[in-house]
Amino acid sequence: MNDLATSLSELLADPTRVLTQPQLVERLSRDFYWYSPILRPLLDGKHADVVVQPISTAEVIATLRFCYAQDVPVTIRGAGTGNYGQAVPLQGGVVLDLQRMDSLEQITAEGVAICEPGLKLGALETTAREQGWELRCYPSTIVKASVGGFLGGGSGGIGSIAHGALRDYNTVRAIEVVTMEAEPQVLLHEGEAVHEIIHSWGTNGVITKIWLALTPAVAWAQCVIAFRTFDQAFTFSEHLAKDPTWTKRLLTVFEWPIPSFFSPIKTVVREGQALLFVLIADSQREALESFATSAGGTLTHSAPYAGLRSQPLLSDYTWNHTTLWAMKSDPAYTYLQCGFDPTRATEQLTLLKQTFGEEFLHHVEWMKNGAGTVFPAAIPVIRFTTADRLNEIIAFCRANGIGVANPHVNHVEGGGRYREDNAQLQAKYRNDTKGLLNPGKMATFERKQAQPA
Ligand code: FAD
């Protein structure tokens, strides 16, 4: 054990929760940054010196107090499923692995889950459904990902078509946050103030307790519909998306050949055809089946949803899981994250196809924004050649009114989710004056003490 580990182990009730075994430390220093051909060479080999696994807020406080005094960087980790190297330490130090702080205190009568950050989203969803509630939105990594990691680095996913992204509709009701100071404080952020901390990649405080609003559970069905062309599939999806009488949780459209990457579910795929994946209220399943058939679609799968154990589990192929299947099929594939103009989406999608052809494969995820507008977001599969070409594609999208949250950058601001009011940066100046929390990931932060007087 090195000196740092020895000192840290004296702070915890059980010293075996300080990990130094190199392979373990390296594994717990990684996330899914390798999705990006740009980030891969930048982040390969980066790792912490030590991993600390606290089981309580008191142990988080003790660890931060020590690290502040010793100028040791601290990178918070949930389950390490982030895509942009969010949880990869750039300057060594401690990885604060919160997976053992995973208790669910309660689900209130109003449907608010009160939990610790290491709780798995999948475990929360399963318990919530047993009690008549379910998550409003969740990433396709639901089984592995933690609630705290979703707040720290995620944005939305399944359910976002009805409930918007995680940042919308007061879904994150409140959080308790531990600051990185000589004497760490535990601060309660409620309502709008949660936005000072969430999606800040663990750069401005450690979330140790969460109040997350749920929604009443629905008996869902999973349906897959094949269409001869992407345009047909997209047009049909638009009807479903924009008609509020359909109760939906997921609405995903894939251009061919994306469905050919889904090797475990070949039975739902039709050679050469576009696919639509839908999670719809089971009570509307028959109506959907006849609507789809009348629109020229072929139903290739239709069954009641049996929770996260459903086979197949359609969400495993949607959102950013689609990119994973593409990369398994051919490592030259990568991705972007786009938002289309709801009034010009068909035109924008056609323009991209005409301009980039097979280099840009359409994968659309319908969502609702905070103002209540339903719009097509997308995680297109991109055939990567060079960084310059990727940047050209991003610039072309932006020039044509298509928003891009660039997943190939390793700081909060570059990802496109940075708030214009600078609330996250201001919180960093208050909570982490030495810049020890996940250093390098909030690019606009400057350590004030380092500046000339
Ligand atoms: P981690 O990766 O461990 O952490 C994420 C960030 O949050 C890090 O910067 C970390 O420092 C910070 N953090 C973690 N815990 C805390 C805490 N307690 N306090 C403060 N900061 C903290 N994301 C989506 O939004 N939607 C998707 O549909 C989606 N699909 C994905 C599919 C695949 C195949 C993959 C690999 C990733 C996907 N992601 C998606 C990204 C990621 O899975 C989610 O954002 C997930 O919620 C992250 O949770 P985690 O526990 O793994 O967080």
Coordinates of C-alpha atoms and ligand atoms in Angstrom, one line a residue:
M1 CA 0.0 0.0 0.0
N2 CA 1.3 3.5 -0.9
D3 CA 1.4 6.3 1.7
L4 CA -1.8 7.9 0.2
A5 CA -3.7 4.6 0.5
T6 CA -2.5 4.1 4.1
S7 CA -3.6 7.5 5.2
L8 CA -7.0 7.1 3.4
S9 CA -7.6 3.7 4.9
E10 CA -7.3 5.2 8.4
L11 CA -10.4 7.3 7.6
L12 CA -12.7 4.5 6.7
A13 CA -14.3 2.0 9.1
D14 CA -13.0 -0.8 6.9
P15 CA -9.5 -0.3 5.3
T16 CA -10.3 -2.9 2.6
R17 CA -12.4 -0.3 1.0
V18 CA -9.3 1.5 -0.1
L19 CA -8.1 -0.3 -3.3
T20 CA -4.6 -0.2 -4.7
Q21 CA -4.4 -3.3 -6.8
P22 CA -3.3 -1.9 -10.2
Q23 CA -5.7 -3.8 -12.4
L24 CA -8.6 -2.9 -10.2
V25 CA -7.6 0.8 -10.0
E26 CA -7.2 0.9 -13.7
R27 CA -10.6 -0.7 -14.3
L28 CA -12.3 1.7 -11.9
S29 CA -10.6 4.6 -13.6
R30 CA -12.2 3.8 -17.0
D31 CA -15.6 4.5 -18.5
F32 CA -16.9 4.1 -22.1
Y33 CA -14.6 7.0 -23.5
W34 CA -13.3 4.4 -26.1
Y35 CA -16.6 4.9 -28.0
S36 CA -14.9 8.0 -29.4
P37 CA -12.0 7.6 -31.7
I38 CA -11.0 11.2 -30.7
L39 CA -11.0 10.6 -26.9
R40 CA -9.5 7.1 -27.0
P41 CA -5.9 8.1 -27.6
L42 CA -6.3 11.1 -25.2
L43 CA -7.6 9.0 -22.3
D44 CA -6.0 5.6 -22.7
G45 CA -3.8 4.8 -19.7
K46 CA -5.1 7.6 -17.5
H47 CA -5.9 6.2 -14.0
A48 CA -6.1 7.1 -10.3
D49 CA -3.5 6.2 -7.7
V50 CA -6.1 4.8 -5.3
V51 CA -9.8 4.0 -5.2
V52 CA -11.9 4.8 -2.1
Q53 CA -15.3 3.2 -1.6
P54 CA -17.2 5.1 1.1
I55 CA -20.4 3.7 2.6
S56 CA -21.7 6.9 4.1
T57 CA -21.7 10.7 3.8
A58 CA -19.5 10.8 6.8
E59 CA -16.8 8.8 5.0
V60 CA -17.2 11.0 1.9
I61 CA -16.6 14.1 4.1
A62 CA -13.6 12.5 5.8
T63 CA -12.1 11.6 2.4
L64 CA -12.7 15.1 0.9
R65 CA -11.3 16.8 4.0
F66 CA -8.1 14.8 3.7
C67 CA -7.8 15.2 0.0
Y68 CA -8.3 19.0 0.3
A69 CA -5.6 19.3 2.9
Q70 CA -3.2 17.2 0.8
D71 CA -4.1 18.7 -2.6
V72 CA -5.2 15.3 -3.9
P73 CA -7.5 15.3 -7.0
V74 CA -10.8 13.4 -6.5
T75 CA -12.8 11.9 -9.4
I76 CA -16.3 10.6 -8.5
R77 CA -17.5 7.4 -10.0
G78 CA -21.0 5.9 -10.2
A79 CA -20.9 2.8 -12.4
G80 CA -18.5 4.2 -15.0
T81 CA -20.9 3.8 -18.0
G82 CA -20.4 7.5 -19.2
N83 CA -19.3 8.0 -22.7
Y84 CA -17.1 11.0 -22.7
G85 CA -14.4 10.1 -20.2
Q86 CA -16.4 11.9 -17.6
A87 CA -15.2 9.6 -14.9
V88 CA -11.6 9.2 -16.1
P89 CA -9.2 10.9 -13.8
L90 CA -6.8 13.1 -15.8
Q91 CA -4.4 13.9 -12.9
G92 CA -4.3 10.7 -10.8
G93 CA -5.3 11.0 -7.2
V94 CA -8.4 9.3 -5.8
V95 CA -11.4 7.7 -7.6
L96 CA -14.3 8.1 -5.2
D97 CA -16.4 5.0 -6.1
L98 CA -19.9 5.4 -4.7
Q99 CA -21.3 2.1 -5.7
R100 CA -21.6 1.0 -2.1
M101 CA -23.8 3.9 -1.1
D102 CA -26.8 2.4 -2.8
S103 CA -29.7 2.4 -0.4
L104 CA -33.2 3.4 -1.3
E105 CA -34.6 5.2 1.7
Q106 CA -38.2 5.3 0.5
I107 CA -40.6 6.1 -2.3
T108 CA -43.0 8.7 -0.9
A109 CA -46.8 8.6 -1.3
E110 CA -46.3 11.4 -3.9
G111 CA -43.9 9.2 -6.0
V112 CA -40.6 10.7 -5.1
A113 CA -37.7 8.3 -4.6
I114 CA -35.3 9.2 -1.9
C115 CA -32.0 7.4 -2.3
E116 CA -28.2 7.3 -2.2
P117 CA -26.2 8.0 -5.4
G118 CA -24.9 4.5 -5.9
L119 CA -28.3 2.9 -6.3
K120 CA -28.6 1.3 -9.7
L121 CA -31.3 2.8 -11.9
G122 CA -32.5 -0.7 -12.7
A123 CA -33.0 -1.6 -9.1
L124 CA -34.9 1.6 -8.5
E125 CA -37.1 1.0 -11.5
T126 CA -38.0 -2.6 -10.4
T127 CA -38.8 -1.5 -6.9
A128 CA -40.7 1.5 -8.1
R129 CA -42.9 -0.6 -10.4
E130 CA -43.7 -3.0 -7.6
Q131 CA -45.1 0.0 -5.8
G132 CA -47.0 1.4 -8.7
W133 CA -44.4 3.9 -9.9
E134 CA -41.7 4.0 -12.5
L135 CA -38.8 6.2 -13.6
R136 CA -39.7 9.2 -15.7
C137 CA -36.7 8.7 -18.0
Y138 CA -33.6 6.5 -18.0
P139 CA -30.6 5.8 -20.1
S140 CA -30.4 2.5 -22.0
T141 CA -27.7 1.5 -19.5
I142 CA -30.4 1.3 -16.8
V143 CA -29.3 -2.0 -15.5
K144 CA -25.7 -1.0 -14.7
A145 CA -25.9 2.8 -14.3
S146 CA -26.3 4.5 -10.9
V147 CA -28.8 7.3 -10.0
G148 CA -25.9 9.6 -9.0
G149 CA -24.0 8.9 -12.3
F150 CA -27.2 9.7 -14.3
L151 CA -27.5 13.0 -12.5
G152 CA -23.8 13.7 -12.8
G153 CA -23.3 12.9 -16.4
G154 CA -26.4 11.6 -18.1
S155 CA -29.2 13.5 -19.9
G156 CA -32.3 11.4 -20.8
G157 CA -33.4 8.4 -22.7
I158 CA -36.3 6.0 -22.5
G159 CA -39.3 7.9 -21.2
S160 CA -38.0 11.3 -22.5
I161 CA -40.7 11.3 -25.2
A162 CA -43.3 11.7 -22.4
H163 CA -41.3 13.4 -19.6
G164 CA -38.5 15.3 -21.2
A165 CA -34.9 15.0 -20.2
L166 CA -33.6 14.6 -16.7
R167 CA -33.2 18.3 -16.4
D168 CA -36.9 19.0 -17.3
Y169 CA -40.1 19.1 -15.3
N170 CA -38.6 19.3 -11.9
T171 CA -37.7 15.6 -12.1
V172 CA -34.7 16.1 -9.9
R173 CA -36.5 17.5 -6.9
A174 CA -33.5 18.0 -4.6
I175 CA -30.0 16.8 -3.9
E176 CA -27.6 16.8 -1.0
V177 CA -24.1 17.8 -2.1
V178 CA -20.8 17.6 -0.2
T179 CA -18.3 20.4 -1.0
M180 CA -14.5 20.1 -1.4
E181 CA -13.3 22.4 1.3
A182 CA -11.0 22.4 4.4
E183 CA -14.2 21.6 6.3
P184 CA -16.6 20.0 3.7
Q185 CA -20.2 21.2 4.0
V186 CA -23.4 19.2 3.2
L187 CA -25.6 21.5 1.1
L188 CA -29.2 21.0 0.1
H189 CA -30.1 22.1 -3.4
E190 CA -33.8 22.2 -4.2
G191 CA -35.8 23.1 -7.3
E192 CA -33.9 25.2 -9.8
A193 CA -30.8 25.1 -7.6
V194 CA -30.2 21.4 -8.6
H195 CA -29.1 22.7 -12.0
E196 CA -26.0 24.2 -10.4
I197 CA -24.7 20.7 -9.8
I198 CA -26.4 18.2 -12.1
H199 CA -24.6 17.3 -15.4
S200 CA -21.4 18.9 -14.1
W201 CA -19.5 15.6 -14.3
G202 CA -18.6 15.6 -10.6
T203 CA -16.7 18.8 -10.9
N204 CA -18.5 20.9 -8.3
G205 CA -19.6 18.6 -5.5
V206 CA -20.4 15.1 -4.5
I207 CA -24.1 14.2 -4.6
T208 CA -24.8 12.0 -1.6
K209 CA -28.6 12.0 -1.5
I210 CA -31.2 12.4 -4.2
W211 CA -34.9 13.1 -4.3
L212 CA -36.1 11.9 -7.8
A213 CA -39.6 12.3 -9.0
L214 CA -41.2 9.2 -10.5
T215 CA -44.4 8.8 -12.5
P216 CA -47.3 6.3 -12.1
A217 CA -46.4 2.9 -13.7
V218 CA -48.0 1.9 -17.0
A219 CA -48.6 -1.6 -18.3
W220 CA -46.4 -1.3 -21.4
A221 CA -46.0 -3.3 -24.6
Q222 CA -43.0 -3.6 -26.9
C223 CA -43.6 -3.5 -30.6
V224 CA -41.3 -3.6 -33.6
I225 CA -42.5 -2.4 -37.0
A226 CA -40.6 -2.8 -40.3
F227 CA -41.0 -0.3 -43.2
R228 CA -39.5 -0.6 -46.7
T229 CA -37.9 2.9 -46.4
F230 CA -36.6 5.1 -43.7
D231 CA -38.9 7.9 -44.9
Q232 CA -42.0 5.8 -44.4
A233 CA -40.8 4.7 -40.9
F234 CA -40.0 8.3 -39.9
T235 CA -43.3 9.7 -41.2
F236 CA -45.2 7.0 -39.3
S237 CA -43.1 7.7 -36.1
E238 CA -43.9 11.4 -36.4
H239 CA -47.7 10.6 -36.3
L240 CA -47.2 8.6 -33.2
A241 CA -44.9 11.1 -31.6
K242 CA -47.0 14.1 -32.1
D243 CA -50.4 12.6 -31.3
P244 CA -50.8 12.9 -27.5
T245 CA -53.5 10.2 -27.4
W246 CA -50.8 7.5 -27.8
T247 CA -49.2 6.7 -24.4
K248 CA -45.5 6.1 -25.2
R249 CA -42.3 5.5 -23.5
L250 CA -40.0 4.9 -26.5
L251 CA -40.1 5.7 -30.1
T252 CA -37.0 4.9 -32.1
V253 CA -36.4 4.8 -35.9
F254 CA -33.4 3.0 -37.5
E255 CA -32.3 3.3 -41.1
W256 CA -31.0 0.2 -42.7
P257 CA -28.3 -1.2 -42.3
I258 CA -28.4 -0.3 -38.6
P259 CA -30.9 -3.2 -37.8
S260 CA -28.4 -5.6 -39.3
F261 CA -26.1 -4.9 -36.4
F262 CA -28.6 -6.3 -33.9
S263 CA -27.3 -9.8 -34.1
P264 CA -29.2 -11.3 -31.0
I265 CA -32.6 -10.2 -32.4
K266 CA -32.5 -11.2 -36.0
T267 CA -36.1 -12.4 -35.9
V268 CA -37.4 -8.8 -35.6
V269 CA -35.3 -7.5 -38.4
R270 CA -36.3 -7.6 -42.1
E271 CA -33.4 -7.5 -44.6
G272 CA -33.0 -4.0 -46.2
Q273 CA -35.9 -2.4 -44.2
A274 CA -36.0 0.4 -41.7
L275 CA -37.2 -0.5 -38.2
L276 CA -39.4 1.3 -35.6
F277 CA -39.1 0.3 -31.9
V278 CA -42.1 1.4 -29.8
L279 CA -42.9 1.1 -26.1
I280 CA -46.6 1.8 -26.0
A281 CA -49.4 1.3 -23.4
D282 CA -50.5 -2.3 -23.7
S283 CA -54.1 -1.1 -23.9
Q284 CA -53.2 0.6 -27.2
R285 CA -51.3 -2.4 -28.7
E286 CA -54.0 -3.6 -31.0
A287 CA -54.8 -0.1 -32.2
L288 CA -51.1 0.4 -33.0
E289 CA -50.9 -2.9 -34.8
S290 CA -53.7 -2.0 -37.2
F291 CA -52.5 1.6 -37.6
A292 CA -49.0 0.3 -38.5
T293 CA -50.4 -2.3 -41.0
S294 CA -52.6 0.3 -42.7
A295 CA -49.5 2.5 -43.1
G296 CA -47.7 -0.2 -44.9
G297 CA -45.6 -1.5 -42.0
T298 CA -45.0 -5.1 -41.0
L299 CA -45.3 -5.9 -37.4
T300 CA -42.2 -8.1 -36.5
H301 CA -42.7 -8.2 -32.7
S302 CA -45.5 -7.4 -30.4
A303 CA -45.8 -8.5 -26.7
P304 CA -46.6 -7.1 -23.3
Y305 CA -43.5 -5.7 -21.5
A306 CA -42.4 -7.7 -18.6
G307 CA -40.0 -5.3 -17.0
L308 CA -36.2 -5.3 -17.4
R309 CA -36.2 -9.1 -17.8
S310 CA -38.2 -8.9 -21.1
Q311 CA -36.8 -10.8 -24.0
P312 CA -35.9 -9.1 -26.2
L313 CA -35.5 -5.9 -24.1
L314 CA -35.8 -3.4 -26.9
S315 CA -34.2 -0.6 -25.0
D316 CA -30.9 -2.6 -25.2
Y317 CA -30.8 -1.5 -28.9
T318 CA -31.8 2.1 -28.5
W319 CA -30.3 5.4 -27.4
N320 CA -26.5 5.0 -27.1
H321 CA -26.7 1.2 -27.2
T322 CA -27.3 1.5 -30.9
T323 CA -23.7 2.8 -31.3
L324 CA -22.4 -0.1 -29.3
W325 CA -24.0 -2.6 -31.7
A326 CA -22.7 -0.7 -34.7
M327 CA -19.2 -0.7 -33.2
K328 CA -19.4 -4.4 -32.5
S329 CA -20.3 -4.9 -36.2
D330 CA -17.5 -2.6 -37.4
P331 CA -15.1 -0.6 -35.1
A332 CA -14.9 2.1 -37.7
Y333 CA -18.4 3.4 -36.7
T334 CA -18.8 6.2 -34.2
Y335 CA -21.6 8.6 -33.4
L336 CA -23.0 12.1 -32.9
Q337 CA -25.8 13.5 -30.7
C338 CA -28.2 15.7 -32.7
G339 CA -31.4 17.6 -32.3
F340 CA -33.6 18.4 -35.3
D341 CA -36.0 21.3 -35.8
P342 CA -39.5 19.8 -35.3
T343 CA -40.9 21.8 -38.2
R344 CA -38.1 20.9 -40.7
A345 CA -36.9 17.6 -39.6
T346 CA -37.8 15.6 -42.8
E347 CA -36.0 18.2 -44.9
Q348 CA -33.0 18.2 -42.5
L349 CA -32.8 14.3 -42.5
T350 CA -33.0 14.3 -46.3
L351 CA -30.3 16.9 -46.7
L352 CA -28.0 14.8 -44.4
K353 CA -28.6 11.7 -46.5
Q354 CA -28.0 13.5 -49.8
T355 CA -24.8 15.1 -48.5
F356 CA -23.2 12.2 -46.5
G357 CA -24.9 9.0 -47.9
E358 CA -23.7 5.9 -46.1
E359 CA -21.3 7.9 -43.9
F360 CA -24.3 9.1 -41.8
L361 CA -26.8 6.5 -40.8
H362 CA -30.1 7.8 -39.3
H363 CA -31.0 6.7 -35.8
V364 CA -33.8 8.9 -34.5
E365 CA -35.0 9.1 -30.8
W366 CA -38.2 11.1 -30.3
M367 CA -38.2 13.3 -27.1
K368 CA -40.1 16.1 -25.5
N369 CA -38.3 19.3 -24.5
G370 CA -38.9 21.4 -21.4
A371 CA -41.5 23.6 -23.3
G372 CA -43.6 20.6 -24.1
T373 CA -42.6 20.3 -27.8
V374 CA -42.1 16.8 -29.1
F375 CA -39.1 16.7 -31.5
P376 CA -36.7 14.2 -33.1
A377 CA -33.4 13.9 -31.4
A378 CA -30.9 11.5 -32.9
I379 CA -27.8 9.5 -32.2
P380 CA -26.7 8.9 -35.8
V381 CA -24.1 6.2 -36.5
I382 CA -21.2 7.8 -38.3
R383 CA -18.5 6.1 -40.3
F384 CA -15.3 7.7 -38.9
T385 CA -12.4 8.5 -41.1
T386 CA -10.6 11.6 -39.6
A387 CA -11.1 14.1 -36.8
D388 CA -11.3 16.9 -39.5
R389 CA -14.0 15.1 -41.4
L390 CA -16.0 14.5 -38.2
N391 CA -15.7 18.2 -37.4
E392 CA -16.8 19.0 -40.9
I393 CA -20.0 16.9 -40.4
I394 CA -20.7 18.7 -37.1
A395 CA -20.2 22.1 -38.7
F396 CA -22.5 21.1 -41.6
C397 CA -25.2 20.0 -39.1
R398 CA -25.0 23.3 -37.1
A399 CA -25.0 25.4 -40.3
N400 CA -28.3 23.7 -41.3
G401 CA -30.1 24.2 -38.0
I402 CA -29.4 20.8 -36.5
G403 CA -28.1 21.0 -33.0
V404 CA -25.1 18.9 -32.0
A405 CA -24.0 18.0 -28.5
N406 CA -20.5 16.9 -29.4
P407 CA -19.7 13.6 -27.6
H408 CA -16.0 13.7 -28.7
V409 CA -14.9 16.3 -26.1
N410 CA -13.8 15.7 -22.5
H411 CA -15.1 18.7 -20.7
V412 CA -18.5 19.9 -19.6
E413 CA -18.6 22.9 -21.8
G414 CA -17.7 21.2 -25.0
G415 CA -20.5 18.6 -24.7
G416 CA -23.1 21.2 -25.4
R417 CA -25.0 20.9 -22.1
Y418 CA -23.3 23.7 -20.3
R419 CA -25.7 26.3 -19.0
E420 CA -25.5 29.8 -20.3
D421 CA -26.1 31.3 -16.9
N422 CA -22.8 29.7 -15.8
A423 CA -24.5 28.3 -12.7
Q424 CA -22.3 25.2 -12.7
L425 CA -19.1 27.2 -13.0
Q426 CA -20.2 29.5 -10.2
A427 CA -20.9 26.5 -8.0
K428 CA -17.4 25.2 -8.7
Y429 CA -15.9 28.5 -7.6
R430 CA -17.9 28.2 -4.3
N431 CA -17.5 24.4 -3.7
D432 CA -14.1 23.5 -5.0
T433 CA -11.8 26.5 -4.9
K434 CA -8.7 24.5 -5.3
G435 CA -10.1 22.7 -8.4
L436 CA -9.5 19.3 -7.1
L437 CA -12.8 17.7 -8.2
N438 CA -12.3 15.9 -11.5
P439 CA -9.7 18.5 -12.6
G440 CA -9.6 19.4 -16.3
K441 CA -13.3 18.6 -16.9
M442 CA -14.6 22.1 -16.4
A443 CA -12.5 23.9 -18.9
T444 CA -13.5 27.4 -18.0
F445 CA -12.5 27.0 -14.4
E446 CA -9.3 28.8 -13.3
R447 CA -7.9 28.1 -9.9
K448 CA -8.0 31.6 -8.4
Q449 CA -5.1 31.1 -6.0
A450 CA -2.8 30.4 -9.0
Q451 CA -3.5 33.7 -10.6
P452 CA -1.2 36.7 -10.0
A453 CA -2.4 39.0 -7.2
Ligands
FAD1 P1 -20.5 7.5 -14.2 O1 -20.1 7.2 -15.6 O2 -19.8 6.7 -13.2 O3 -20.4 9.0 -14.0 C1 -20.9 10.0 -14.9 C2 -20.4 11.3 -14.4 O4 -21.1 11.7 -13.2 C3 -18.9 11.4 -14.1 O5 -18.4 12.6 -14.5 C4 -18.9 11.3 -12.6 O6 -17.8 12.0 -12.0 C5 -20.2 12.0 -12.2 N1 -20.8 11.5 -11.0 C6 -21.1 10.2 -10.7 N2 -21.6 10.1 -9.5 C7 -21.7 11.3 -9.0 C8 -22.2 11.9 -7.8 N3 -22.7 11.1 -6.8 N4 -22.0 13.2 -7.6 C9 -21.5 14.0 -8.5 N5 -21.1 13.5 -9.7 C10 -21.2 12.2 -9.9 N6 -26.7 8.4 -21.2 C11 -28.0 9.0 -21.3 O7 -28.2 10.0 -20.7 N7 -28.9 8.3 -22.0 C12 -28.7 7.1 -22.6 O8 -29.7 6.6 -23.2 C13 -27.4 6.6 -22.5 N8 -27.2 5.4 -23.2 C14 -25.9 4.8 -23.0 C15 -25.6 3.6 -23.7 C16 -24.4 3.1 -23.6 C17 -24.1 1.7 -24.3 C18 -23.4 3.7 -22.8 C19 -22.0 3.1 -22.7 C20 -23.6 4.9 -22.2 C21 -24.9 5.5 -22.3 N9 -25.2 6.7 -21.7 C22 -26.4 7.2 -21.8 C23 -24.2 7.3 -20.8 C24 -24.3 6.8 -19.3 O9 -24.6 5.4 -19.3 C25 -25.4 7.4 -18.5 O10 -25.2 8.8 -18.4 C26 -25.4 6.9 -17.0 O11 -26.5 7.4 -16.4 C27 -24.1 7.2 -16.2 O12 -24.3 6.6 -15.0 P2 -23.0 6.0 -14.2 O13 -23.4 5.5 -12.9 O14 -22.3 4.9 -15.1 O15 -22.1 7.3 -14.1

